[in-house]
């Protein structure tokens, strides 16, 4: 960098690629000195650049047209950025929460009940070595009529872990879908009766794959939760 | 700080990733009539027309090669006032991101009047990478053409909608 | 000197020796019969002399009693004449036997002589007295005949003894002739045995060397050369076999090199496939299409196995033909022609296989699309994570993992394209090898034809060669059994290839079997001993660690 003006002329020439991972790498003699640093060829920058090499080929026929069609559809308003939400099902009802309040979607694990706990508290579960309070969201929202203890036995039910306003909490769901994007046009106000029935509900409805979801507001939800727990 | 790295010719450049909305594969563009050199055309992005600039053509005069590694970078382009426009940049070998701090870049030592977008330079094991300041990329006349009259883009969008794709 | 000329000379000398033996036998028989005849004649002469002497004595006795008896006088004269004739004849004939002729001379002196007491003086005096004084004749005879009779008995005894001696000598001579004849026949026998032995070594020794040379080739030792250095038919056969060994050695060397190359490719491909399978979960649809293409390759491999079975059947038929002798050689040529056709078919199948590998290209293009999308996903994920700030830290790790996944897909494409190129060049080498093999077979067929015509000539002239030929044809049978084993091994390999095509998504063990089968093929090829055998590389298929 002593002569800043000359670097453009000294641009690196395209290196000669060798399949060193097959000769002296992990698929060969394992004698490459770099292996002590990288452990596996996957971590080596030579491997990474070899992985990019096949992208330097002509665009296949029909490829650009396909993606042009893809991005042309799904109209968003010019100024509204898409939001993301995770749809899930509880007590036969499809709900959604914004993706940003999710910490993790974990597999089912045993929930150890706490004696003399409130009804909506199912117990404690071990998630990555930390104890997590698990609640029955259905009971919090007044949707479920089954005893909360039954939820403890429902294996294969995913455990959804939320983190919002400094509080972490988990709840089992019957089913969960991958995060979906939606634009503000897809959000409609909910019937006023719904919000009145339970303050934890927001007044938003979301149109998602020919289905109408109730889009929960995390602020209201955690407010209701704190009220119930304390 | 995360930078999106790409090439113009044989030189590498970095783009602040916070400006990047999405990296797309090279899409089919609708040519703009009488467009100045470097303006490759218009494409539809979620129902809205977005203008695209070919960086190779803009700086070197040769259009970018039609390879898989040549990508269409959608970024926020600051307009006049608070306005932010979407702009597509066609860049070769836009396949990597790097994490670097702004202080890792050093001043190149001179400023070229014709290329105000060239920023400080970083050197890694494969050579130098120059920070490309996207907000200075387009000349006033091109900005005026692309973002000054929304009617132009809308008419182009209408043309795209009417024509069968491709 | 050719074998036929040698055979003719031997046959001719045998005929001459046989004629000599027959002559000797005749000569022996004649000698024995002649001796017997001579003995009988000697005994007859003896008897005649005794009879005539006694007759003279008796007629003299009669004349002494009756001198006027003319008939007795005539008988006396006749007997006297006969005796003289017999004695003269006997003396002439048996002059070789000194003692016998002395005895005969004594008798003739006794008959004709004048010594007192001899028959001649008695006869002369009796005849004289009978003419002059007839009444005293009888008295004279009676007073003298005892002395004469005594002399006569002495002479007779001597004669009998000498005749006996002469007879023994004659029979001894006949016996000697027999001994001589037997010795001559023995000599002829020894000479003919010597000729036979010479003939045997001239034919058997080169045949033994040819048989051992063929045995070496059967065991796959192409380094051995027969090098008979003879100018006869065996020399021609030996040269042909040596040339065949040269060609086969070169061909097998090429096959070994190709095999090692294919094995290296197969082993590397196997390791890559194992690694690839984990990545393949990310691109299931593409891999399914690839599996369909591989199934097509499997169909081709099945056809290949079927062709191999046909070759096997031809080989079995060739084994049957080999037992049939000269007529089978003609059929063997036809079989060689069919093997040529089958090898041409194998070549065509290899070409089809090469074309099938070309169909991998569009699939690779599809994987490239997946790699492109994965790379884009990693870029966008990293950018989104960055924009999410603190919330995106976990997702940034995921973005890095996606980037690694994209890199691995890209490296897989790089490796697949390289390996497809290697397989195609290996198959091309195989096609060249098959063409060369067909050419060698053609030349082999011509040489079999030439050897066949030579064999036909030899068998027509000499039945002695038949057992040796039987041994050769048994060797050929053994060779064909070995060929059947190899064909079975190849069919096994075809089976393994077929199974690999069907189940490469499901099982790694099938890849191991393919590896084991190629290693088996290599070891069976490696038993061909040659001047510079390449060392086959050994890999384990489990070298890939996967993700």
PDB file of C-alpha atoms in Angstrom, chain B residues 1-2 4 17-18 20-25 68 71 94-97 99, chain C residues 365 368-369 371-373 375-376 378-380 382-384 386-387 396 403:
ATOM      1  CA  UNK B   1     -19.429  -4.490   9.625  1.00  0.00           C
ATOM      2  CA  UNK B   2     -20.439  -6.719   6.771  1.00  0.00           C
ATOM      3  CA  UNK B   4     -20.666  -7.526  -0.003  1.00  0.00           C
ATOM      4  CA  UNK B  17     -24.303  -4.606   3.324  1.00  0.00           C
ATOM      5  CA  UNK B  18     -26.709  -2.409   5.313  1.00  0.00           C
ATOM      6  CA  UNK B  20     -28.287  -3.965   0.326  1.00  0.00           C
ATOM      7  CA  UNK B  21     -31.934  -5.033   0.222  1.00  0.00           C
ATOM      8  CA  UNK B  22     -31.399  -8.365  -1.533  1.00  0.00           C
ATOM      9  CA  UNK B  23     -28.973 -10.049  -3.898  1.00  0.00           C
ATOM     10  CA  UNK B  24     -30.821 -11.513  -6.904  1.00  0.00           C
ATOM     11  CA  UNK B  25     -29.731 -13.682  -9.786  1.00  0.00           C
ATOM     12  CA  UNK B  68     -24.211 -17.367 -12.771  1.00  0.00           C
ATOM     13  CA  UNK B  71     -25.678 -10.901  -9.704  1.00  0.00           C
ATOM     14  CA  UNK B  94     -20.892 -11.012  -6.347  1.00  0.00           C
ATOM     15  CA  UNK B  95     -20.569 -14.248  -4.395  1.00  0.00           C
ATOM     16  CA  UNK B  96     -18.925 -13.386  -1.071  1.00  0.00           C
ATOM     17  CA  UNK B  97     -19.373 -11.279   2.007  1.00  0.00           C
ATOM     18  CA  UNK B  99     -16.686  -8.858   7.888  1.00  0.00           C
TER      19      UNK B  99
ATOM     20  CA  UNK C 365     -26.045 -27.901 -14.829  1.00  0.00           C
ATOM     21  CA  UNK C 368     -25.041 -25.650 -10.569  1.00  0.00           C
ATOM     22  CA  UNK C 369     -28.416 -23.901 -10.313  1.00  0.00           C
ATOM     23  CA  UNK C 371     -25.271 -24.087  -5.947  1.00  0.00           C
ATOM     24  CA  UNK C 372     -26.123 -20.626  -7.293  1.00  0.00           C
ATOM     25  CA  UNK C 373     -29.310 -20.443  -5.240  1.00  0.00           C
ATOM     26  CA  UNK C 375     -24.843 -19.101  -2.534  1.00  0.00           C
ATOM     27  CA  UNK C 376     -27.452 -16.352  -3.006  1.00  0.00           C
ATOM     28  CA  UNK C 378     -26.096 -17.445   2.120  1.00  0.00           C
ATOM     29  CA  UNK C 379     -25.424 -13.865   0.959  1.00  0.00           C
ATOM     30  CA  UNK C 380     -28.959 -12.685   1.702  1.00  0.00           C
ATOM     31  CA  UNK C 382     -25.759 -12.883   6.076  1.00  0.00           C
ATOM     32  CA  UNK C 383     -27.072  -9.452   5.007  1.00  0.00           C
ATOM     33  CA  UNK C 384     -30.387  -9.952   6.836  1.00  0.00           C
ATOM     34  CA  UNK C 386     -26.350  -8.069   9.821  1.00  0.00           C
ATOM     35  CA  UNK C 387     -29.361  -5.796   9.488  1.00  0.00           C
ATOM     36  CA  UNK C 396     -25.302 -15.093  11.038  1.00  0.00           C
ATOM     37  CA  UNK C 403     -22.222 -20.575   2.641  1.00  0.00           C
TER      38      UNK C 403
END
